[in-house]
């Protein structure tokens, strides 16, 4: 008989204790240290079926929610078939965080706003009625979207998964998309949380579609220092070119650090598909993101950084081989 805890029992424990679930603990520990996550915590470690990569019929892949970022970055299946996810996982945070942080934890983590993480401030994220960052120091805030909260979503993996139209497997529910974990496309509806998963629900896995033959992928994080820093803006691009390597036949682009949710950049994709991948085309496509920018008083710099970061990943993806070396 298995000694692994049942997911239903774990959900019931959270409801009974009034706490929250904990995966790798990299975010919950930080919030606990800041005094805004008092617990109690119900640990998912050891729960059945939440770790590792399993091939799906038809060529897709199921990735358990407790799979670490380091495992994602080095898994041969992910590297060859879904390189944008592997690259994103390998560039996120630090080696120490990647070794402990999990796929599910990365998708469901809380934002890094210093007002939210300071127990002496009231804000929308903690049940308050206002956003102190909007009138205070918000130079790391959003540049897109009109919602009352100005804290960007911190998930690098969510951004990458948007480009795959990945599914989210939730215990006791029908599968949903990863995008549906965050609501509307611009994140304006995320007033009081960083995701829409109920506290007693468990994200069990992410479901990836079959690989795209000839995919070229790139991810870039624009940070204020070289290492161990949250990105000001980040972007991921997946491209496929025709047999001559000239015309873009597929494009999927997403960005993070700019809105309340990771953003799928459909306008960039539309500007690329069916056209020759020239430097001018890539620059014009990247510039389309400026139309969605509505900077706050301290985030005007993010508009051009947003454009330039998208251009960076488009240029890299246009030159990358189909899989990671």
PDB file of C-alpha atoms in Angstrom:
ATOM      1  CA  UNK A   1       0.000   0.000   0.000  1.00  0.00           C
ATOM      2  CA  UNK A   2       1.318   3.447  -0.924  1.00  0.00           C
ATOM      3  CA  UNK A   3       2.312   5.771   1.890  1.00  0.00           C
ATOM      4  CA  UNK A   4       2.170   8.855  -0.338  1.00  0.00           C
ATOM      5  CA  UNK A   5      -0.442  11.408   0.783  1.00  0.00           C
ATOM      6  CA  UNK A   6      -3.637  11.545  -1.277  1.00  0.00           C
ATOM      7  CA  UNK A   7      -4.350  14.849  -3.017  1.00  0.00           C
ATOM      8  CA  UNK A   8      -7.896  14.925  -1.675  1.00  0.00           C
ATOM      9  CA  UNK A   9      -6.552  14.587   1.869  1.00  0.00           C
ATOM     10  CA  UNK A  10      -4.099  17.427   1.281  1.00  0.00           C
ATOM     11  CA  UNK A  11      -6.874  19.701  -0.016  1.00  0.00           C
ATOM     12  CA  UNK A  12      -9.029  18.851   2.986  1.00  0.00           C
ATOM     13  CA  UNK A  13      -6.128  19.588   5.319  1.00  0.00           C
ATOM     14  CA  UNK A  14      -5.709  23.083   3.885  1.00  0.00           C
ATOM     15  CA  UNK A  15      -9.400  23.832   4.352  1.00  0.00           C
ATOM     16  CA  UNK A  16      -9.440  22.455   7.882  1.00  0.00           C
ATOM     17  CA  UNK A  17      -6.302  24.268   9.005  1.00  0.00           C
ATOM     18  CA  UNK A  18      -6.914  27.531   7.205  1.00  0.00           C
ATOM     19  CA  UNK A  19      -3.388  27.644   5.776  1.00  0.00           C
ATOM     20  CA  UNK A  20      -1.911  27.149   2.340  1.00  0.00           C
ATOM     21  CA  UNK A  21      -0.157  24.543   0.256  1.00  0.00           C
ATOM     22  CA  UNK A  22       3.629  24.542   0.011  1.00  0.00           C
ATOM     23  CA  UNK A  23       5.740  23.077  -2.784  1.00  0.00           C
ATOM     24  CA  UNK A  24       9.478  23.912  -2.911  1.00  0.00           C
ATOM     25  CA  UNK A  25       8.979  26.637  -0.303  1.00  0.00           C
ATOM     26  CA  UNK A  26      11.061  29.342  -1.994  1.00  0.00           C
ATOM     27  CA  UNK A  27       8.183  31.842  -2.014  1.00  0.00           C
ATOM     28  CA  UNK A  28       6.277  30.730   1.083  1.00  0.00           C
ATOM     29  CA  UNK A  29       9.464  30.859   3.164  1.00  0.00           C
ATOM     30  CA  UNK A  30      10.185  34.398   1.985  1.00  0.00           C
ATOM     31  CA  UNK A  31       6.634  35.513   2.751  1.00  0.00           C
ATOM     32  CA  UNK A  32       6.717  33.793   6.108  1.00  0.00           C
ATOM     33  CA  UNK A  33       9.943  35.620   6.933  1.00  0.00           C
ATOM     34  CA  UNK A  34       8.262  38.894   5.981  1.00  0.00           C
ATOM     35  CA  UNK A  35       5.333  38.175   8.292  1.00  0.00           C
ATOM     36  CA  UNK A  36       2.645  37.966   5.602  1.00  0.00           C
ATOM     37  CA  UNK A  37       2.338  34.165   5.359  1.00  0.00           C
ATOM     38  CA  UNK A  38       1.752  32.899   8.902  1.00  0.00           C
ATOM     39  CA  UNK A  39       0.782  29.389   7.791  1.00  0.00           C
ATOM     40  CA  UNK A  40       0.095  26.698   8.727  1.00  0.00           C
ATOM     41  CA  UNK A  41       1.467  25.024   5.610  1.00  0.00           C
ATOM     42  CA  UNK A  42       0.484  21.699   4.102  1.00  0.00           C
ATOM     43  CA  UNK A  43       3.469  20.265   2.241  1.00  0.00           C
ATOM     44  CA  UNK A  44       2.954  18.698  -1.170  1.00  0.00           C
ATOM     45  CA  UNK A  45       6.334  16.983  -1.171  1.00  0.00           C
ATOM     46  CA  UNK A  46       5.813  13.272  -1.605  1.00  0.00           C
ATOM     47  CA  UNK A  47       2.326  13.492  -3.110  1.00  0.00           C
ATOM     48  CA  UNK A  48       1.779  10.900  -5.833  1.00  0.00           C
ATOM     49  CA  UNK A  49       2.052  11.869  -9.478  1.00  0.00           C
ATOM     50  CA  UNK A  50       3.349  15.403  -8.999  1.00  0.00           C
ATOM     51  CA  UNK A  51       6.920  15.022 -10.244  1.00  0.00           C
ATOM     52  CA  UNK A  52       8.602  14.182 -13.524  1.00  0.00           C
ATOM     53  CA  UNK A  53       7.855  14.209 -17.235  1.00  0.00           C
ATOM     54  CA  UNK A  54       5.546  11.654 -18.863  1.00  0.00           C
ATOM     55  CA  UNK A  55       4.962  11.351 -22.637  1.00  0.00           C
ATOM     56  CA  UNK A  56       1.325  11.703 -23.708  1.00  0.00           C
ATOM     57  CA  UNK A  57      -0.486   9.959 -26.570  1.00  0.00           C
ATOM     58  CA  UNK A  58      -0.026  11.962 -29.731  1.00  0.00           C
ATOM     59  CA  UNK A  59       3.387  13.308 -28.796  1.00  0.00           C
ATOM     60  CA  UNK A  60       2.602  15.746 -25.973  1.00  0.00           C
ATOM     61  CA  UNK A  61       4.172  15.838 -22.524  1.00  0.00           C
ATOM     62  CA  UNK A  62       2.793  15.905 -18.980  1.00  0.00           C
ATOM     63  CA  UNK A  63       5.055  17.656 -16.465  1.00  0.00           C
ATOM     64  CA  UNK A  64       4.284  17.179 -12.785  1.00  0.00           C
ATOM     65  CA  UNK A  65       3.850  20.363 -10.773  1.00  0.00           C
ATOM     66  CA  UNK A  66       6.618  19.412  -8.300  1.00  0.00           C
ATOM     67  CA  UNK A  67       9.206  19.085 -11.057  1.00  0.00           C
ATOM     68  CA  UNK A  68      11.959  21.570 -10.241  1.00  0.00           C
ATOM     69  CA  UNK A  69      13.145  24.319 -12.533  1.00  0.00           C
ATOM     70  CA  UNK A  70      16.584  22.674 -12.643  1.00  0.00           C
ATOM     71  CA  UNK A  71      15.024  19.401 -13.785  1.00  0.00           C
ATOM     72  CA  UNK A  72      13.056  21.194 -16.492  1.00  0.00           C
ATOM     73  CA  UNK A  73      16.151  22.986 -17.742  1.00  0.00           C
ATOM     74  CA  UNK A  74      18.143  19.755 -18.107  1.00  0.00           C
ATOM     75  CA  UNK A  75      15.504  17.178 -19.085  1.00  0.00           C
ATOM     76  CA  UNK A  76      16.392  15.828 -22.557  1.00  0.00           C
ATOM     77  CA  UNK A  77      12.729  15.564 -23.618  1.00  0.00           C
ATOM     78  CA  UNK A  78      12.009  19.180 -22.722  1.00  0.00           C
ATOM     79  CA  UNK A  79      15.242  20.484 -24.229  1.00  0.00           C
ATOM     80  CA  UNK A  80      14.669  18.809 -27.583  1.00  0.00           C
ATOM     81  CA  UNK A  81      10.895  19.170 -27.931  1.00  0.00           C
ATOM     82  CA  UNK A  82      10.002  22.318 -25.982  1.00  0.00           C
ATOM     83  CA  UNK A  83      13.197  24.409 -25.946  1.00  0.00           C
ATOM     84  CA  UNK A  84      11.493  27.692 -24.982  1.00  0.00           C
ATOM     85  CA  UNK A  85      10.423  26.129 -21.688  1.00  0.00           C
ATOM     86  CA  UNK A  86      13.864  24.641 -21.047  1.00  0.00           C
ATOM     87  CA  UNK A  87      15.631  27.931 -21.789  1.00  0.00           C
ATOM     88  CA  UNK A  88      13.227  29.884 -19.576  1.00  0.00           C
ATOM     89  CA  UNK A  89      13.630  27.455 -16.685  1.00  0.00           C
ATOM     90  CA  UNK A  90      17.402  27.566 -17.009  1.00  0.00           C
ATOM     91  CA  UNK A  91      17.595  31.361 -16.854  1.00  0.00           C
ATOM     92  CA  UNK A  92      15.109  31.943 -14.020  1.00  0.00           C
ATOM     93  CA  UNK A  93      16.341  33.082 -10.595  1.00  0.00           C
ATOM     94  CA  UNK A  94      19.569  31.506  -9.289  1.00  0.00           C
ATOM     95  CA  UNK A  95      20.954  27.935  -9.305  1.00  0.00           C
ATOM     96  CA  UNK A  96      19.906  27.521  -5.671  1.00  0.00           C
ATOM     97  CA  UNK A  97      16.326  28.622  -6.387  1.00  0.00           C
ATOM     98  CA  UNK A  98      16.140  26.482  -9.530  1.00  0.00           C
ATOM     99  CA  UNK A  99      17.189  23.436  -7.502  1.00  0.00           C
ATOM    100  CA  UNK A 100      14.330  23.899  -5.010  1.00  0.00           C
ATOM    101  CA  UNK A 101      11.680  25.892  -6.870  1.00  0.00           C
ATOM    102  CA  UNK A 102       8.998  23.934  -8.684  1.00  0.00           C
ATOM    103  CA  UNK A 103       6.971  24.322 -11.843  1.00  0.00           C
ATOM    104  CA  UNK A 104       3.722  24.711  -9.892  1.00  0.00           C
ATOM    105  CA  UNK A 105       5.266  27.050  -7.369  1.00  0.00           C
ATOM    106  CA  UNK A 106       6.617  29.268 -10.114  1.00  0.00           C
ATOM    107  CA  UNK A 107       3.198  29.510 -11.765  1.00  0.00           C
ATOM    108  CA  UNK A 108       1.362  30.244  -8.498  1.00  0.00           C
ATOM    109  CA  UNK A 109       3.887  32.431  -6.662  1.00  0.00           C
ATOM    110  CA  UNK A 110       3.003  35.853  -5.288  1.00  0.00           C
ATOM    111  CA  UNK A 111       4.275  39.138  -6.643  1.00  0.00           C
ATOM    112  CA  UNK A 112       7.405  40.901  -5.388  1.00  0.00           C
ATOM    113  CA  UNK A 113       5.894  44.316  -4.615  1.00  0.00           C
ATOM    114  CA  UNK A 114       7.587  45.641  -1.487  1.00  0.00           C
ATOM    115  CA  UNK A 115       4.345  47.127  -0.207  1.00  0.00           C
ATOM    116  CA  UNK A 116       2.614  43.756  -0.432  1.00  0.00           C
ATOM    117  CA  UNK A 117       5.554  42.052   1.284  1.00  0.00           C
ATOM    118  CA  UNK A 118       5.732  44.595   4.112  1.00  0.00           C
ATOM    119  CA  UNK A 119       3.339  43.621   6.938  1.00  0.00           C
ATOM    120  CA  UNK A 120       2.968  47.293   7.939  1.00  0.00           C
ATOM    121  CA  UNK A 121       1.192  48.236   4.684  1.00  0.00           C
ATOM    122  CA  UNK A 122      -2.368  47.438   3.685  1.00  0.00           C
ATOM    123  CA  UNK A 123      -3.025  46.744   0.012  1.00  0.00           C
ATOM    124  CA  UNK A 124      -5.443  45.046  -2.378  1.00  0.00           C
ATOM    125  CA  UNK A 125      -3.334  41.899  -2.299  1.00  0.00           C
ATOM    126  CA  UNK A 126      -3.907  41.555   1.458  1.00  0.00           C
ATOM    127  CA  UNK A 127      -7.599  42.449   1.538  1.00  0.00           C
ATOM    128  CA  UNK A 128      -7.150  46.219   1.710  1.00  0.00           C
ATOM    129  CA  UNK A 129      -8.887  48.828  -0.392  1.00  0.00           C
ATOM    130  CA  UNK A 130      -6.021  50.524  -2.186  1.00  0.00           C
ATOM    131  CA  UNK A 131      -2.613  50.167  -3.817  1.00  0.00           C
ATOM    132  CA  UNK A 132       0.075  52.109  -1.919  1.00  0.00           C
ATOM    133  CA  UNK A 133       2.562  51.428  -4.715  1.00  0.00           C
ATOM    134  CA  UNK A 134       0.495  53.463  -7.176  1.00  0.00           C
ATOM    135  CA  UNK A 135       1.067  56.638  -5.178  1.00  0.00           C
ATOM    136  CA  UNK A 136       4.422  55.501  -3.783  1.00  0.00           C
ATOM    137  CA  UNK A 137       7.529  53.914  -5.263  1.00  0.00           C
ATOM    138  CA  UNK A 138       6.456  51.816  -8.241  1.00  0.00           C
ATOM    139  CA  UNK A 139       9.437  51.995 -10.592  1.00  0.00           C
ATOM    140  CA  UNK A 140       9.343  48.187 -10.922  1.00  0.00           C
ATOM    141  CA  UNK A 141       5.596  48.294 -11.636  1.00  0.00           C
ATOM    142  CA  UNK A 142       3.477  47.551 -14.690  1.00  0.00           C
ATOM    143  CA  UNK A 143       3.591  49.372 -17.996  1.00  0.00           C
ATOM    144  CA  UNK A 144       0.558  47.647 -19.540  1.00  0.00           C
ATOM    145  CA  UNK A 145      -2.974  47.329 -18.187  1.00  0.00           C
ATOM    146  CA  UNK A 146      -5.324  49.572 -16.227  1.00  0.00           C
ATOM    147  CA  UNK A 147      -6.073  47.496 -13.132  1.00  0.00           C
ATOM    148  CA  UNK A 148      -5.868  48.993  -9.643  1.00  0.00           C
ATOM    149  CA  UNK A 149      -2.885  46.832  -8.591  1.00  0.00           C
ATOM    150  CA  UNK A 150       0.410  47.767 -10.270  1.00  0.00           C
ATOM    151  CA  UNK A 151       2.546  44.742  -9.322  1.00  0.00           C
ATOM    152  CA  UNK A 152       3.798  42.716 -12.322  1.00  0.00           C
ATOM    153  CA  UNK A 153       3.341  38.967 -12.273  1.00  0.00           C
ATOM    154  CA  UNK A 154       6.669  37.230 -11.501  1.00  0.00           C
ATOM    155  CA  UNK A 155       6.298  33.862 -13.276  1.00  0.00           C
ATOM    156  CA  UNK A 156       8.892  33.209 -15.960  1.00  0.00           C
ATOM    157  CA  UNK A 157       7.543  29.734 -16.702  1.00  0.00           C
ATOM    158  CA  UNK A 158       3.980  30.985 -17.196  1.00  0.00           C
ATOM    159  CA  UNK A 159       5.279  33.349 -19.859  1.00  0.00           C
ATOM    160  CA  UNK A 160       6.995  30.482 -21.693  1.00  0.00           C
ATOM    161  CA  UNK A 161       4.003  28.160 -21.346  1.00  0.00           C
ATOM    162  CA  UNK A 162       1.696  30.759 -22.902  1.00  0.00           C
ATOM    163  CA  UNK A 163       3.652  30.385 -26.130  1.00  0.00           C
ATOM    164  CA  UNK A 164       2.790  26.669 -26.163  1.00  0.00           C
ATOM    165  CA  UNK A 165      -0.908  27.117 -25.345  1.00  0.00           C
ATOM    166  CA  UNK A 166      -0.158  24.718 -22.488  1.00  0.00           C
ATOM    167  CA  UNK A 167      -2.849  23.141 -20.374  1.00  0.00           C
ATOM    168  CA  UNK A 168      -3.084  23.126 -16.573  1.00  0.00           C
ATOM    169  CA  UNK A 169      -4.185  19.960 -14.802  1.00  0.00           C
ATOM    170  CA  UNK A 170      -5.991  20.716 -11.518  1.00  0.00           C
ATOM    171  CA  UNK A 171      -7.013  17.981  -9.088  1.00  0.00           C
ATOM    172  CA  UNK A 172     -10.772  17.489  -9.064  1.00  0.00           C
ATOM    173  CA  UNK A 173     -11.455  19.779 -12.019  1.00  0.00           C
ATOM    174  CA  UNK A 174     -11.531  19.635 -15.788  1.00  0.00           C
ATOM    175  CA  UNK A 175      -8.258  20.722 -17.408  1.00  0.00           C
ATOM    176  CA  UNK A 176      -7.921  24.422 -18.105  1.00  0.00           C
ATOM    177  CA  UNK A 177      -5.299  26.429 -19.945  1.00  0.00           C
ATOM    178  CA  UNK A 178      -2.347  27.940 -18.135  1.00  0.00           C
ATOM    179  CA  UNK A 179      -3.630  31.318 -19.336  1.00  0.00           C
ATOM    180  CA  UNK A 180      -6.917  30.669 -17.501  1.00  0.00           C
ATOM    181  CA  UNK A 181      -5.027  30.528 -14.205  1.00  0.00           C
ATOM    182  CA  UNK A 182      -4.683  34.309 -14.522  1.00  0.00           C
ATOM    183  CA  UNK A 183      -7.965  35.453 -16.040  1.00  0.00           C
ATOM    184  CA  UNK A 184      -8.255  38.139 -18.686  1.00  0.00           C
ATOM    185  CA  UNK A 185      -5.456  38.871 -21.108  1.00  0.00           C
ATOM    186  CA  UNK A 186      -4.243  42.122 -19.552  1.00  0.00           C
ATOM    187  CA  UNK A 187      -4.592  41.045 -15.940  1.00  0.00           C
ATOM    188  CA  UNK A 188      -6.834  43.933 -14.973  1.00  0.00           C
ATOM    189  CA  UNK A 189      -9.111  41.523 -13.103  1.00  0.00           C
ATOM    190  CA  UNK A 190      -6.393  40.281 -10.749  1.00  0.00           C
ATOM    191  CA  UNK A 191      -7.087  42.835  -8.035  1.00  0.00           C
ATOM    192  CA  UNK A 192      -6.572  40.724  -4.939  1.00  0.00           C
ATOM    193  CA  UNK A 193      -4.495  37.740  -6.035  1.00  0.00           C
ATOM    194  CA  UNK A 194      -1.779  36.721  -8.450  1.00  0.00           C
ATOM    195  CA  UNK A 195      -3.741  33.760  -9.782  1.00  0.00           C
ATOM    196  CA  UNK A 196      -7.308  32.443  -9.799  1.00  0.00           C
ATOM    197  CA  UNK A 197      -6.769  28.962  -8.347  1.00  0.00           C
ATOM    198  CA  UNK A 198      -8.849  28.366  -5.220  1.00  0.00           C
ATOM    199  CA  UNK A 199      -6.835  27.832  -2.003  1.00  0.00           C
ATOM    200  CA  UNK A 200      -7.952  24.219  -1.629  1.00  0.00           C
ATOM    201  CA  UNK A 201      -7.235  23.266  -5.248  1.00  0.00           C
ATOM    202  CA  UNK A 202      -3.990  21.603  -6.274  1.00  0.00           C
ATOM    203  CA  UNK A 203      -2.254  22.232  -9.583  1.00  0.00           C
ATOM    204  CA  UNK A 204      -1.007  18.747 -10.424  1.00  0.00           C
ATOM    205  CA  UNK A 205       0.653  19.122 -13.815  1.00  0.00           C
ATOM    206  CA  UNK A 206       1.163  21.123 -16.985  1.00  0.00           C
ATOM    207  CA  UNK A 207       0.190  19.563 -20.312  1.00  0.00           C
ATOM    208  CA  UNK A 208       2.241  20.411 -23.398  1.00  0.00           C
ATOM    209  CA  UNK A 209       1.127  19.847 -27.011  1.00  0.00           C
ATOM    210  CA  UNK A 210       3.294  17.870 -29.460  1.00  0.00           C
ATOM    211  CA  UNK A 211       6.581  19.558 -30.417  1.00  0.00           C
ATOM    212  CA  UNK A 212       6.749  21.938 -33.338  1.00  0.00           C
ATOM    213  CA  UNK A 213       9.229  20.601 -35.923  1.00  0.00           C
ATOM    214  CA  UNK A 214      12.064  23.017 -36.566  1.00  0.00           C
ATOM    215  CA  UNK A 215      11.234  25.250 -33.615  1.00  0.00           C
ATOM    216  CA  UNK A 216      13.714  28.003 -32.769  1.00  0.00           C
ATOM    217  CA  UNK A 217      13.437  29.475 -29.291  1.00  0.00           C
ATOM    218  CA  UNK A 218      14.927  32.258 -27.186  1.00  0.00           C
ATOM    219  CA  UNK A 219      14.356  33.842 -23.786  1.00  0.00           C
ATOM    220  CA  UNK A 220      15.832  37.059 -22.417  1.00  0.00           C
ATOM    221  CA  UNK A 221      15.581  38.780 -19.035  1.00  0.00           C
ATOM    222  CA  UNK A 222      16.410  42.483 -18.760  1.00  0.00           C
ATOM    223  CA  UNK A 223      17.620  43.044 -15.196  1.00  0.00           C
ATOM    224  CA  UNK A 224      19.148  45.884 -13.214  1.00  0.00           C
ATOM    225  CA  UNK A 225      22.154  43.756 -12.217  1.00  0.00           C
ATOM    226  CA  UNK A 226      23.924  40.756 -13.689  1.00  0.00           C
ATOM    227  CA  UNK A 227      22.787  37.955 -11.367  1.00  0.00           C
ATOM    228  CA  UNK A 228      20.164  37.049  -8.774  1.00  0.00           C
ATOM    229  CA  UNK A 229      17.710  39.775  -9.770  1.00  0.00           C
ATOM    230  CA  UNK A 230      14.050  39.787 -10.755  1.00  0.00           C
ATOM    231  CA  UNK A 231      13.600  40.968 -14.347  1.00  0.00           C
ATOM    232  CA  UNK A 232      12.424  44.439 -15.210  1.00  0.00           C
ATOM    233  CA  UNK A 233      11.098  42.940 -18.444  1.00  0.00           C
ATOM    234  CA  UNK A 234      11.459  39.448 -19.902  1.00  0.00           C
ATOM    235  CA  UNK A 235      10.320  37.820 -23.115  1.00  0.00           C
ATOM    236  CA  UNK A 236      10.183  34.441 -24.830  1.00  0.00           C
ATOM    237  CA  UNK A 237       9.895  33.774 -28.554  1.00  0.00           C
ATOM    238  CA  UNK A 238       9.257  30.625 -30.589  1.00  0.00           C
ATOM    239  CA  UNK A 239       9.727  30.801 -34.332  1.00  0.00           C
ATOM    240  CA  UNK A 240       9.589  28.369 -37.224  1.00  0.00           C
ATOM    241  CA  UNK A 241      10.844  29.272 -40.699  1.00  0.00           C
ATOM    242  CA  UNK A 242      10.161  27.680 -44.067  1.00  0.00           C
ATOM    243  CA  UNK A 243      12.514  25.222 -45.689  1.00  0.00           C
ATOM    244  CA  UNK A 244      14.738  27.997 -47.011  1.00  0.00           C
ATOM    245  CA  UNK A 245      14.980  29.559 -43.553  1.00  0.00           C
ATOM    246  CA  UNK A 246      13.514  32.831 -44.774  1.00  0.00           C
ATOM    247  CA  UNK A 247       9.769  33.121 -44.198  1.00  0.00           C
ATOM    248  CA  UNK A 248       8.208  32.873 -40.743  1.00  0.00           C
ATOM    249  CA  UNK A 249       5.651  30.055 -40.731  1.00  0.00           C
ATOM    250  CA  UNK A 250       4.941  30.051 -37.001  1.00  0.00           C
ATOM    251  CA  UNK A 251       5.463  32.596 -34.237  1.00  0.00           C
ATOM    252  CA  UNK A 252       4.551  32.580 -30.548  1.00  0.00           C
ATOM    253  CA  UNK A 253       5.778  35.417 -28.342  1.00  0.00           C
ATOM    254  CA  UNK A 254       5.098  36.317 -24.708  1.00  0.00           C
ATOM    255  CA  UNK A 255       6.400  38.795 -22.153  1.00  0.00           C
ATOM    256  CA  UNK A 256       6.641  39.125 -18.389  1.00  0.00           C
ATOM    257  CA  UNK A 257       7.372  41.894 -15.916  1.00  0.00           C
ATOM    258  CA  UNK A 258       5.120  44.348 -17.731  1.00  0.00           C
ATOM    259  CA  UNK A 259       1.551  43.555 -16.593  1.00  0.00           C
ATOM    260  CA  UNK A 260      -0.436  41.921 -13.824  1.00  0.00           C
ATOM    261  CA  UNK A 261      -0.203  38.663 -15.788  1.00  0.00           C
ATOM    262  CA  UNK A 262       2.261  37.199 -18.286  1.00  0.00           C
ATOM    263  CA  UNK A 263       1.220  38.472 -21.713  1.00  0.00           C
ATOM    264  CA  UNK A 264       0.838  36.604 -24.988  1.00  0.00           C
ATOM    265  CA  UNK A 265       1.811  39.118 -27.688  1.00  0.00           C
ATOM    266  CA  UNK A 266      -0.567  38.281 -30.510  1.00  0.00           C
ATOM    267  CA  UNK A 267       0.155  41.543 -32.306  1.00  0.00           C
ATOM    268  CA  UNK A 268       3.844  40.633 -32.597  1.00  0.00           C
ATOM    269  CA  UNK A 269       2.995  37.193 -33.924  1.00  0.00           C
ATOM    270  CA  UNK A 270       0.573  38.597 -36.525  1.00  0.00           C
ATOM    271  CA  UNK A 271       3.251  40.994 -37.765  1.00  0.00           C
ATOM    272  CA  UNK A 272       5.670  38.084 -38.346  1.00  0.00           C
ATOM    273  CA  UNK A 273       3.755  35.131 -39.774  1.00  0.00           C
ATOM    274  CA  UNK A 274       3.964  34.781 -43.544  1.00  0.00           C
ATOM    275  CA  UNK A 275       6.710  37.381 -43.933  1.00  0.00           C
ATOM    276  CA  UNK A 276      10.452  37.199 -44.504  1.00  0.00           C
ATOM    277  CA  UNK A 277      12.458  37.330 -41.280  1.00  0.00           C
ATOM    278  CA  UNK A 278      14.512  40.427 -42.071  1.00  0.00           C
ATOM    279  CA  UNK A 279      15.985  42.737 -39.435  1.00  0.00           C
ATOM    280  CA  UNK A 280      13.466  45.373 -40.416  1.00  0.00           C
ATOM    281  CA  UNK A 281      10.518  43.007 -40.021  1.00  0.00           C
ATOM    282  CA  UNK A 282      11.685  41.912 -36.574  1.00  0.00           C
ATOM    283  CA  UNK A 283      12.093  45.536 -35.481  1.00  0.00           C
ATOM    284  CA  UNK A 284       8.656  46.500 -36.781  1.00  0.00           C
ATOM    285  CA  UNK A 285       7.047  43.496 -35.112  1.00  0.00           C
ATOM    286  CA  UNK A 286       8.676  44.281 -31.758  1.00  0.00           C
ATOM    287  CA  UNK A 287       7.547  47.902 -31.989  1.00  0.00           C
ATOM    288  CA  UNK A 288       3.890  46.850 -32.058  1.00  0.00           C
ATOM    289  CA  UNK A 289       4.009  46.296 -28.269  1.00  0.00           C
ATOM    290  CA  UNK A 290       4.267  50.057 -27.743  1.00  0.00           C
ATOM    291  CA  UNK A 291       0.566  50.397 -28.543  1.00  0.00           C
ATOM    292  CA  UNK A 292      -0.389  48.430 -25.421  1.00  0.00           C
ATOM    293  CA  UNK A 293       1.860  50.460 -23.097  1.00  0.00           C
ATOM    294  CA  UNK A 294       0.227  52.815 -20.595  1.00  0.00           C
ATOM    295  CA  UNK A 295       3.111  53.761 -18.308  1.00  0.00           C
ATOM    296  CA  UNK A 296       2.755  54.900 -14.741  1.00  0.00           C
ATOM    297  CA  UNK A 297       4.654  57.978 -13.647  1.00  0.00           C
ATOM    298  CA  UNK A 298       7.759  55.904 -12.852  1.00  0.00           C
ATOM    299  CA  UNK A 299       7.554  53.124 -15.458  1.00  0.00           C
ATOM    300  CA  UNK A 300       7.937  55.050 -18.699  1.00  0.00           C
ATOM    301  CA  UNK A 301      11.373  53.479 -19.196  1.00  0.00           C
ATOM    302  CA  UNK A 302       9.723  50.061 -19.437  1.00  0.00           C
ATOM    303  CA  UNK A 303       7.982  50.866 -22.717  1.00  0.00           C
ATOM    304  CA  UNK A 304      11.191  51.038 -24.737  1.00  0.00           C
ATOM    305  CA  UNK A 305      12.735  48.241 -22.650  1.00  0.00           C
ATOM    306  CA  UNK A 306       9.675  46.110 -23.434  1.00  0.00           C
ATOM    307  CA  UNK A 307      10.094  46.724 -27.162  1.00  0.00           C
ATOM    308  CA  UNK A 308      13.843  46.111 -27.091  1.00  0.00           C
ATOM    309  CA  UNK A 309      13.534  42.911 -25.054  1.00  0.00           C
ATOM    310  CA  UNK A 310      11.011  41.498 -27.504  1.00  0.00           C
ATOM    311  CA  UNK A 311      13.313  42.448 -30.372  1.00  0.00           C
ATOM    312  CA  UNK A 312      16.210  40.703 -28.594  1.00  0.00           C
ATOM    313  CA  UNK A 313      14.393  37.365 -28.401  1.00  0.00           C
ATOM    314  CA  UNK A 314      13.134  37.637 -31.978  1.00  0.00           C
ATOM    315  CA  UNK A 315      16.657  38.218 -33.261  1.00  0.00           C
ATOM    316  CA  UNK A 316      18.028  35.344 -31.200  1.00  0.00           C
ATOM    317  CA  UNK A 317      15.272  32.943 -32.210  1.00  0.00           C
ATOM    318  CA  UNK A 318      15.704  33.759 -35.880  1.00  0.00           C
ATOM    319  CA  UNK A 319      19.326  32.575 -35.658  1.00  0.00           C
ATOM    320  CA  UNK A 320      19.018  29.655 -33.194  1.00  0.00           C
ATOM    321  CA  UNK A 321      19.105  26.002 -34.269  1.00  0.00           C
ATOM    322  CA  UNK A 322      15.937  23.962 -33.905  1.00  0.00           C
ATOM    323  CA  UNK A 323      16.952  22.532 -30.512  1.00  0.00           C
ATOM    324  CA  UNK A 324      19.302  23.402 -27.679  1.00  0.00           C
ATOM    325  CA  UNK A 325      22.922  22.349 -28.107  1.00  0.00           C
TER     326      UNK A 325
END
